[in-house]
PDB file of C-alpha atoms in Angstrom:
ATOM      1  CA  MET A 142      36.440 125.026 173.035  1.00 48.00           C
ATOM      2  CA  SER A 143      35.111 123.647 176.367  1.00 50.00           C
ATOM      3  CA  VAL A 144      34.959 120.145 177.496  1.00 52.00           C
ATOM      4  CA  ASP A 145      31.209 120.371 177.460  1.00 55.00           C
ATOM      5  CA  GLY A 146      31.105 121.587 173.684  1.00 57.00           C
ATOM      6  CA  SER A 147      33.289 118.572 172.871  1.00 66.00           C
ATOM      7  CA  THR A 148      31.016 116.180 174.478  1.00 78.00           C
ATOM      8  CA  ILE A 149      27.923 117.471 172.829  1.00 76.00           C
ATOM      9  CA  LYS A 150      29.602 117.071 169.542  1.00 76.00           C
ATOM     10  CA  SER A 151      30.689 113.466 170.212  1.00 77.00           C
ATOM     11  CA  ARG A 152      26.890 112.525 171.373  1.00 74.00           C
ATOM     12  CA  ILE A 153      25.553 114.047 168.189  1.00 74.00           C
ATOM     13  CA  LYS A 154      27.842 112.406 165.923  1.00 72.00           C
ATOM     14  CA  ASN A 155      27.090 108.939 167.892  1.00 70.00           C
ATOM     15  CA  LEU A 156      23.604 109.651 167.206  1.00 66.00           C
ATOM     16  CA  LEU A 157      23.896 110.240 163.868  1.00 67.00           C
ATOM     17  CA  ARG A 158      25.694 107.114 163.232  1.00 65.00           C
ATOM     18  CA  SER A 159      22.704 105.086 165.209  1.00 58.00           C
ATOM     19  CA  PRO A 160      21.022 102.454 163.055  1.00 59.00           C
ATOM     20  CA  SER A 161      17.729 103.726 164.242  1.00 56.00           C
ATOM     21  CA  ILE A 162      18.353 107.018 162.318  1.00 50.00           C
ATOM     22  CA  LYS A 163      19.548 104.993 159.293  1.00 52.00           C
ATOM     23  CA  LEU A 164      16.570 103.145 159.121  1.00 53.00           C
ATOM     24  CA  ARG A 165      14.454 106.374 159.029  1.00 53.00           C
ATOM     25  CA  ARG A 166      16.259 107.420 156.063  1.00 53.00           C
ATOM     26  CA  ASN A 167      14.890 104.677 153.949  1.00 53.00           C
ATOM     27  CA  LYS A 168      12.281 105.699 151.480  1.00 59.00           C
ATOM     28  CA  PRO A 169       8.569 105.153 152.654  1.00 59.00           C
ATOM     29  CA  GLY A 170       7.291 101.510 151.475  1.00 58.00           C
ATOM     30  CA  ASN A 171      10.812 100.047 151.195  1.00 55.00           C
ATOM     31  CA  ASN A 172      10.899  96.943 153.423  1.00 56.00           C
ATOM     32  CA  LYS A 173       7.380  97.505 154.901  1.00 60.00           C
ATOM     33  CA  GLU A 174       5.274  94.419 155.174  1.00 66.00           C
ATOM     34  CA  ASN A 175       1.600  94.703 154.245  1.00 68.00           C
ATOM     35  CA  LEU A 176      -0.463  94.281 157.279  1.00 64.00           C
ATOM     36  CA  ALA A 177      -3.827  94.497 155.466  1.00 64.00           C
ATOM     37  CA  ASN A 178      -4.319  90.811 155.473  1.00 71.00           C
ATOM     38  CA  LYS A 179      -3.048  90.438 159.155  1.00 73.00           C
ATOM     39  CA  VAL A 180      -4.997  93.089 161.039  1.00 68.00           C
ATOM     40  CA  THR A 181      -8.452  93.709 160.805  1.00 71.00           C
ATOM     41  CA  LEU A 182     -10.423  96.276 162.721  1.00 72.00           C
ATOM     42  CA  GLU A 183     -13.750  94.221 164.484  1.00 76.00           C
ATOM     43  CA  LYS A 184     -15.597  97.112 165.920  1.00 75.00           C
ATOM     44  CA  VAL A 185     -15.579 100.695 166.438  1.00 73.00           C
ATOM     45  CA  LEU A 186     -16.335 102.140 169.965  1.00 69.00           C
ATOM     46  CA  GLY A 187     -16.902 105.882 170.636  1.00 70.00           C
ATOM     47  CA  ILE A 188     -15.441 107.386 173.793  1.00 70.00           C
ATOM     48  CA  THR A 189     -14.867 111.126 174.765  1.00 74.00           C
ATOM     49  CA  ALA A 190     -11.582 111.615 176.610  1.00 77.00           C
ATOM     50  CA  SER A 191     -10.128 114.827 178.396  1.00 77.00           C
ATOM     51  CA  GLY A 192      -6.511 113.679 177.320  1.00 76.00           C
ATOM     52  CA  ASN A 193      -4.454 111.282 175.392  1.00 76.00           C
ATOM     53  CA  ARG A 194      -4.429 108.821 178.507  1.00 80.00           C
ATOM     54  CA  ALA A 195      -7.900 107.204 178.906  1.00 81.00           C
ATOM     55  CA  LEU A 196      -9.394 103.697 179.121  1.00 82.00           C
ATOM     56  CA  ALA A 197     -12.871 102.576 179.311  1.00 80.00           C
ATOM     57  CA  CYS A 198     -14.230  99.036 180.008  1.00 81.00           C
ATOM     58  CA  ASP A 199     -17.729  97.628 179.583  1.00 81.00           C
ATOM     59  CA  PRO A 200     -18.234  95.075 182.537  1.00 85.00           C
ATOM     60  CA  CYS A 201     -20.966  93.247 180.877  1.00 87.00           C
ATOM     61  CA  SER A 202     -18.935  92.345 177.728  1.00 84.00           C
ATOM     62  CA  GLY A 203     -15.489  92.827 178.777  1.00 82.00           C
ATOM     63  CA  LEU A 204     -14.667  95.146 176.029  1.00 79.00           C
ATOM     64  CA  VAL A 205     -12.022  97.600 176.485  1.00 80.00           C
ATOM     65  CA  ALA A 206     -11.802 101.124 174.491  1.00 79.00           C
ATOM     66  CA  TYR A 207      -8.870 103.435 174.362  1.00 76.00           C
ATOM     67  CA  PRO A 208      -8.025 106.589 172.545  1.00 76.00           C
ATOM     68  CA  ALA A 209      -6.311 105.811 169.217  1.00 71.00           C
ATOM     69  CA  GLY A 210      -5.054 108.607 167.403  1.00 62.00           C
TER      70      GLY A 210
END
């Protein structure tokens, strides 16, 4: 086997040992904090964007709108 092949294997093994991968394997809902009491939506603004990188600002009120989703 070539040197490149062993390098790829070692990278994959290291990735699989990564703590972030282990966190993703947890069942949904475990260790998740309920944010419903901490985060509230104050206002919904409608903007039309041609892509996922857009920003709109109302200079009178200072409100900023961006696509979320």
